XYZ file of C-alpha atoms in Angstrom:
465
model
C 5.826 18.182 23.807
C 4.185 17.809 20.410
C 5.625 21.174 19.306
C 9.115 20.205 20.444
C 8.788 16.970 18.497
C 7.864 18.871 15.350
C 10.847 21.207 15.747
C 13.284 18.355 16.333
C 11.912 16.482 13.327
C 11.960 19.495 11.016
C 15.318 18.690 9.431
C 14.398 15.048 8.825
C 11.029 16.123 7.442
C 12.646 18.420 4.891
C 15.177 15.746 3.925
C 12.492 13.128 3.335
C 10.322 15.646 1.507
C 13.072 16.630 -0.903
C 14.079 12.992 -1.429
C 10.487 12.050 -2.262
C 10.148 15.024 -4.612
C 13.373 14.237 -6.489
C 12.574 10.528 -6.870
C 9.015 11.260 -8.014
C 10.000 13.879 -10.587
C 12.868 11.767 -11.943
C 10.696 8.690 -12.309
C 7.842 10.645 -13.893
C 10.152 12.028 -16.552
C 11.651 8.593 -17.231
C 8.173 7.065 -17.498
C 7.077 9.635 -20.067
C 10.307 9.113 -22.022
C 9.685 5.358 -21.950
C 6.190 5.918 -23.365
C 7.673 7.792 -26.338
C 10.391 5.165 -26.890
C 7.766 2.412 -27.289
C 7.144 3.697 -30.828
C 10.840 3.566 -31.774
C 13.708 1.064 -31.781
C 15.656 2.910 -29.075
C 16.263 1.656 -25.546
C 14.574 3.622 -22.784
C 16.750 5.749 -20.485
C 15.405 4.006 -17.397
C 17.092 0.722 -18.347
C 20.387 2.501 -19.002
C 20.160 4.112 -15.567
C 19.387 0.822 -13.824
C 22.221 -0.956 -15.635
C 24.578 1.792 -14.475
C 23.378 1.493 -10.871
C 23.520 -2.326 -10.881
C 24.956 -4.248 -13.848
C 24.176 -4.904 -17.506
C 23.774 -8.623 -16.765
C 21.159 -7.901 -14.092
C 19.050 -5.675 -16.346
C 19.629 -7.192 -19.793
C 21.042 -10.697 -19.243
C 19.569 -14.069 -18.429
C 17.086 -13.822 -15.574
C 16.061 -10.237 -16.315
C 12.464 -9.197 -17.023
C 13.261 -7.848 -20.495
C 11.132 -10.591 -22.052
C 8.019 -8.828 -20.756
C 8.868 -5.714 -22.778
C 7.990 -7.563 -25.987
C 4.299 -7.236 -25.100
C 4.780 -3.492 -24.589
C 6.024 -3.028 -28.143
C 3.426 -5.431 -29.574
C 0.656 -3.086 -28.447
C 2.389 0.195 -27.622
C -0.637 2.484 -27.442
C -2.139 1.065 -24.249
C 1.207 0.915 -22.432
C 2.211 4.366 -23.676
C -1.107 5.648 -22.323
C -0.419 3.992 -18.979
C 3.163 5.248 -18.715
C 2.678 8.786 -20.003
C -0.461 9.531 -17.993
C 0.826 7.754 -14.895
C 4.049 9.744 -15.093
C 2.122 12.981 -15.614
C -0.142 12.233 -12.648
C 2.889 11.747 -10.424
C 4.780 14.761 -11.773
C 1.902 17.155 -11.100
C 0.376 15.208 -8.232
C 3.389 15.644 -5.974
C 2.762 19.403 -5.944
C -0.676 18.775 -4.410
C 1.010 17.724 -1.173
C 2.699 21.092 -0.642
C 0.271 22.934 1.698
C 1.639 26.372 0.891
C 0.860 25.932 -2.814
C -2.668 24.723 -2.082
C -3.456 27.677 0.160
C -1.827 30.301 -2.051
C -3.192 29.014 -5.374
C -6.484 27.183 -4.638
C -7.725 27.390 -8.248
C -4.492 25.869 -9.505
C -4.792 23.150 -6.866
C -8.279 22.277 -8.083
C -7.296 22.360 -11.764
C -4.242 20.181 -11.260
C -6.307 17.866 -9.079
C -8.844 17.265 -11.841
C -6.014 16.506 -14.271
C -4.462 14.043 -11.792
C -7.828 12.301 -11.374
C -8.349 11.921 -15.130
C -4.734 10.929 -15.792
C -4.790 8.322 -13.018
C -8.096 6.898 -14.227
C -6.951 6.592 -17.842
C -3.557 5.242 -16.774
C -5.210 2.437 -14.807
C -7.549 1.706 -17.722
C -4.521 1.411 -20.008
C -2.870 -0.978 -17.553
C -6.018 -3.091 -17.262
C -6.386 -3.336 -21.030
C -2.765 -4.459 -21.284
C -3.282 -7.094 -18.581
C -6.491 -8.294 -20.227
C -4.855 -9.003 -23.594
C -1.518 -10.245 -22.202
C -1.271 -13.880 -21.041
C -0.155 -14.394 -17.447
C 3.078 -16.077 -18.501
C 4.127 -13.115 -20.669
C 4.003 -10.589 -17.835
C 7.214 -9.856 -15.933
C 7.788 -12.522 -13.240
C 4.752 -14.490 -14.411
C 1.207 -15.059 -13.097
C 1.865 -13.846 -9.555
C 2.940 -10.427 -10.840
C -0.033 -10.387 -13.227
C -2.413 -10.904 -10.283
C -0.600 -8.292 -8.196
C -0.898 -5.698 -10.965
C -4.620 -6.337 -11.329
C -5.126 -5.909 -7.589
C -3.043 -2.723 -7.517
C -5.010 -1.200 -10.408
C -8.338 -2.062 -8.762
C -7.210 -0.647 -5.407
C -5.981 2.556 -7.079
C -9.359 3.088 -8.723
C -11.168 2.429 -5.435
C -9.228 4.993 -3.400
C -9.421 7.443 -6.321
C -13.199 7.058 -6.285
C -13.247 7.747 -2.550
C -11.111 10.866 -3.026
C -13.394 12.244 -5.740
C -16.577 11.447 -3.808
C -15.174 13.101 -0.695
C -14.313 16.377 -2.374
C -17.717 16.448 -4.082
C -19.211 16.201 -0.585
C -16.876 19.052 0.477
C -15.229 16.721 2.974
C -11.735 18.052 2.344
C -10.122 16.213 5.224
C -11.227 12.837 3.845
C -10.239 13.940 0.348
C -6.696 14.667 1.517
C -6.351 11.271 3.200
C -7.718 9.303 0.246
C -5.514 11.210 -2.194
C -2.528 10.325 -0.019
C -3.487 6.682 -0.530
C -3.852 7.254 -4.287
C -0.340 8.630 -4.317
C 0.839 5.624 -2.307
C -0.501 3.392 -5.089
C 1.151 5.483 -7.806
C 4.344 5.597 -5.767
C 4.792 1.837 -6.074
C 6.254 2.384 -9.557
C 9.302 4.448 -8.468
C 9.432 2.552 -5.178
C 9.796 -0.736 -7.031
C 12.656 0.651 -9.144
C 14.476 1.759 -6.002
C 13.991 -1.688 -4.487
C 15.434 -3.274 -7.643
C 18.685 -1.429 -7.003
C 18.791 -1.857 -3.217
C 18.108 -5.600 -3.242
C 20.456 -6.211 -6.151
C 23.244 -5.389 -3.704
C 21.672 -7.350 -0.823
C 20.444 -10.619 -2.347
C 22.046 -13.190 -4.679
C 19.029 -13.333 -6.996
C 18.339 -12.236 -10.547
C 16.103 -9.395 -11.650
C 13.021 -11.558 -12.166
C 13.109 -12.868 -8.607
C 13.867 -9.510 -7.010
C 11.128 -7.827 -9.050
C 8.463 -10.212 -7.741
C 9.833 -10.347 -4.213
C 9.943 -6.579 -3.710
C 6.524 -6.120 -5.313
C 5.183 -8.091 -2.360
C 5.857 -5.259 0.068
C 6.480 -2.097 -1.978
C 2.908 -0.851 -1.475
C 3.333 -1.159 2.294
C 6.483 0.956 1.950
C 4.675 3.725 0.078
C 1.691 3.626 2.448
C 4.138 4.136 5.305
C 5.749 7.115 3.525
C 2.375 8.777 2.913
C 1.295 8.088 6.505
C 4.423 9.902 7.668
C 3.384 12.850 5.476
C -0.135 12.746 6.909
C 1.125 12.691 10.485
C 3.797 15.354 10.066
C 2.132 17.713 7.604
C -1.375 17.000 6.365
C -2.939 16.267 9.741
C -2.074 19.697 11.153
C -2.429 21.671 7.925
C -5.983 20.589 7.183
C -7.435 19.799 10.615
C -10.925 18.609 11.403
C -13.404 21.275 12.447
C -14.282 19.289 15.539
C -12.855 16.286 17.295
C -14.475 13.106 16.065
C -13.095 10.788 18.733
C -15.436 7.840 19.116
C -17.291 8.804 15.922
C -20.747 7.174 15.818
C -20.014 4.913 12.851
C -17.145 3.271 14.777
C -18.996 2.668 18.037
C -22.376 1.348 16.917
C -23.402 -2.201 17.889
C -23.018 -3.185 14.221
C -19.455 -1.863 14.087
C -18.587 -3.713 17.276
C -20.017 -6.932 15.853
C -17.923 -6.457 12.726
C -14.782 -6.107 14.871
C -15.685 -9.249 16.817
C -16.426 -11.154 13.609
C -13.177 -10.098 11.943
C -11.228 -11.018 15.054
C -12.827 -14.465 15.287
C -12.252 -15.172 11.595
C -8.646 -13.996 11.920
C -7.972 -16.386 14.803
C -9.561 -19.345 13.000
C -7.664 -18.835 9.732
C -4.349 -18.112 11.494
C -4.606 -21.306 13.581
C -5.568 -23.312 10.491
C -2.603 -22.043 8.473
C -0.031 -21.994 11.248
C -0.986 -25.078 13.282
C -3.555 -27.395 11.694
C -1.989 -27.511 8.219
C 1.280 -28.647 9.754
C -0.646 -31.468 11.480
C -2.159 -32.611 8.183
C -5.599 -31.050 8.756
C -5.742 -28.867 5.653
C -9.006 -27.606 4.153
C -7.052 -26.358 1.112
C -5.148 -29.579 0.509
C -6.586 -29.939 -2.991
C -4.638 -26.870 -4.122
C -1.694 -26.586 -1.734
C 1.634 -28.291 -2.522
C 4.010 -29.455 0.258
C 6.323 -26.489 -0.414
C 3.417 -24.140 0.371
C 3.142 -25.302 3.994
C 4.477 -22.704 6.413
C 7.456 -23.581 8.657
C 6.984 -24.553 12.313
C 7.620 -20.992 13.536
C 4.273 -20.077 11.968
C 2.647 -21.862 14.915
C 4.044 -19.108 17.122
C 2.551 -16.513 14.780
C -0.832 -18.265 14.833
C -1.005 -18.613 18.601
C 0.095 -15.003 19.143
C -2.582 -13.847 16.702
C -5.245 -15.951 18.427
C -4.274 -14.531 21.816
C -4.338 -10.970 20.459
C -7.742 -11.435 18.842
C -9.295 -12.179 22.239
C -8.311 -8.642 23.239
C -8.848 -6.974 19.877
C -12.300 -5.404 20.487
C -10.984 -3.559 23.552
C -7.712 -2.667 21.831
C -9.530 -1.292 18.779
C -11.926 0.711 20.938
C -9.049 2.307 22.829
C -7.148 3.065 19.592
C -10.057 5.003 18.076
C -10.311 6.911 21.350
C -6.685 8.012 21.092
C -4.828 5.481 23.237
C -1.648 3.806 22.043
C -0.222 0.373 22.801
C 0.452 -0.759 26.352
C 3.443 -2.904 27.225
C 1.345 -6.068 27.095
C -0.546 -5.302 23.877
C 2.556 -3.924 22.201
C 4.478 -7.034 23.242
C 1.866 -9.325 21.711
C 1.813 -7.398 18.444
C 5.605 -7.276 18.360
C 5.675 -11.054 18.785
C 3.277 -11.438 15.861
C 5.511 -9.286 13.668
C 8.693 -11.128 14.642
C 7.080 -14.523 14.050
C 5.868 -13.338 10.629
C 9.418 -12.303 9.725
C 10.806 -15.631 10.940
C 8.115 -17.531 9.016
C 9.277 -15.782 5.856
C 12.955 -16.430 6.574
C 12.409 -20.155 7.181
C 9.756 -20.728 4.497
C 10.542 -22.687 1.346
C 12.265 -20.399 -1.160
C 13.130 -22.936 -3.854
C 10.843 -21.481 -6.520
C 10.136 -17.963 -7.714
C 6.621 -18.008 -6.258
C 7.549 -19.441 -2.845
C 10.506 -17.056 -2.561
C 8.139 -14.167 -3.190
C 5.590 -15.430 -0.661
C 8.414 -15.488 1.886
C 9.268 -11.891 0.937
C 5.665 -10.839 1.593
C 5.782 -12.375 5.070
C 9.032 -10.590 5.875
C 7.791 -7.271 4.490
C 4.494 -7.589 6.353
C 6.222 -8.294 9.644
C 8.580 -5.372 9.132
C 5.685 -3.049 8.333
C 3.819 -4.058 11.506
C 6.963 -3.479 13.580
C 7.534 -0.016 12.071
C 3.941 1.026 12.711
C 4.078 -0.357 16.235
C 7.168 1.734 16.959
C 5.532 4.870 15.590
C 2.363 4.156 17.595
C 4.389 4.035 20.793
C 6.281 7.260 20.037
C 3.837 9.555 18.253
C 0.956 11.662 19.499
C -2.643 11.179 18.420
C -3.998 12.629 15.200
C -6.240 15.706 15.075
C -9.130 13.265 14.761
C -8.424 12.213 18.352
C -7.081 8.760 17.423
C -3.715 7.089 17.379
C -3.438 6.631 13.624
C -0.336 4.459 13.813
C -1.983 2.130 16.293
C -5.243 1.799 14.337
C -3.163 0.971 11.251
C -1.132 -1.598 13.165
C -4.219 -3.290 14.553
C -6.084 -3.255 11.239
C -3.270 -5.107 9.470
C -3.547 -7.930 12.013
C -6.919 -8.851 10.478
C -5.190 -9.963 7.260
C -5.966 -13.682 7.773
C -9.706 -12.947 7.904
C -9.770 -11.579 4.358
C -7.071 -13.827 2.908
C -9.252 -16.823 1.801
C -11.636 -14.553 -0.125
C -8.776 -13.136 -2.217
C -6.861 -16.425 -2.529
C -9.567 -18.531 -4.153
C -10.313 -16.230 -7.132
C -6.599 -16.300 -8.036
C -6.634 -20.091 -8.055
C -9.805 -19.995 -10.127
C -8.045 -17.858 -12.736
C -5.454 -20.592 -13.242
C -2.658 -19.541 -10.892
C -0.912 -22.039 -8.647
C -1.487 -21.915 -4.903
C 1.855 -20.140 -4.368
C 1.077 -17.490 -6.995
C -2.453 -16.869 -5.742
C -1.210 -16.884 -2.131
C 1.385 -14.229 -2.963
C -1.177 -11.895 -4.510
C -3.709 -12.501 -1.735
C -1.214 -11.804 1.059
C 0.002 -8.518 -0.381
C -3.536 -7.403 -1.260
C -5.122 -7.949 2.153
C -2.174 -6.373 3.969
C -2.363 -3.237 1.812
C -6.157 -2.910 1.949
C -6.228 -3.211 5.728
C -3.289 -0.835 6.128
C -5.140 1.794 4.094
C -8.274 1.171 6.142
C -6.317 1.661 9.350
C -4.870 4.941 8.075
C -8.326 6.151 7.035
C -9.796 5.377 10.462
C -6.833 6.798 12.348
C -6.879 10.136 10.553
C -10.637 10.510 10.234
C -11.445 9.774 6.593
C -15.027 8.907 5.778
C -15.812 5.908 3.573
C -18.340 6.877 0.914
C -20.784 4.016 0.368
C -22.785 4.262 -2.892
C -26.561 4.191 -2.573
C -26.457 4.516 1.216
C -29.974 5.312 2.510
C -30.336 8.960 3.460
C -31.284 8.243 7.077
C -28.051 6.270 7.529
C -25.776 8.835 5.959
C -22.995 10.211 8.114
C -22.606 13.959 8.148
C -19.472 14.866 6.198
C -16.382 15.782 8.203
C -16.053 19.164 6.534
C -12.895 21.111 6.932
C -11.769 24.549 5.945
C -8.394 25.729 4.682
C -6.278 27.123 7.479
C -5.400 30.762 7.113
C -1.839 31.517 6.022
């Protein structure tokens, strides 16, 4: 059955592969051209292309994000570094996901890989320097976008560090998975530009609003694309040497306590946000404005989450052992996703920040639904787990991490809406990546781990051609 599925999906796989390649190469070339234009008075080709695909008013008129480009030209070196190296990393990095090239030219694969690591590192450093010296208000779409860019840069560096540490440990399977997540982070740049065009034709909003709204879920989109690549191509091409179903680090008493703790925290925060706040019992009342209160449908989300969390330890255990959703568990998760979408649709959208928070809710719910559908249809990974189901379940823990990311944003001077936006998109993306890593068997490298606690690396070997 699995073989028949692969054959039937071959045409779609090639179509998506070519589409991803074309978009990546085109964007990479435009990014490098933009880096060169920063030192001149010319207009970058990317803006001309977007104006042609949408309208000149949308890209250059009132309500566009052109005002943010002034900071690019004020300090062009750091942004040119970010754009040129980021574009180069994507242009060469996309070739690393062609298994035939890796097997046929292993030395080239390693050489290009080192370049991609260095280029990605320096590109993120350039972005961080730019964000450090640029006030929140001067960044495109304001403080919320500023926070989102900081979180994206930090997440990119984290998964890059995991990818490098894994290959140094000769854990090639984990290296492949973490590099897929690196590419998901880099892919947000072209993904965002595509969303600009798509949602220009779908929504009656200006460029500034659509830029911030789509940023709220673009990383989930690219994670989904790279998970499709992992499931269809990478998982079979670079298989584990042995099945790791029920790997020790996921079934220890400590791991089970972590799952229980996350589930309990998730239920508490979800009920607080979805039910208690609406009743006037708000622990964050000092920062939250009335427009930040979720609509009544959020009570359905909260109660569905609380009900699911009572079953989460068993659901998680079955997912890492290869089982997918049952009708009852899938129904509960589907209800959570639908309520999240409805909460976004009915939330206050009168300001840029609240509109974008609503977009995050809608994007999050859509992502959970897509993963749930794939979990019900797809086979398990070579690691013996249902990767789509582990990813789906992991994202449900978003409320547990949300307060810890929200409060620093408020402390940096953002409003509740702006900090809430960044926190929601960050926790959803981090947990999605964690779910992918667990589902496909990537090891998490923990610095300074005591030797007697170290997990033996999940070494793999290149499959013969």
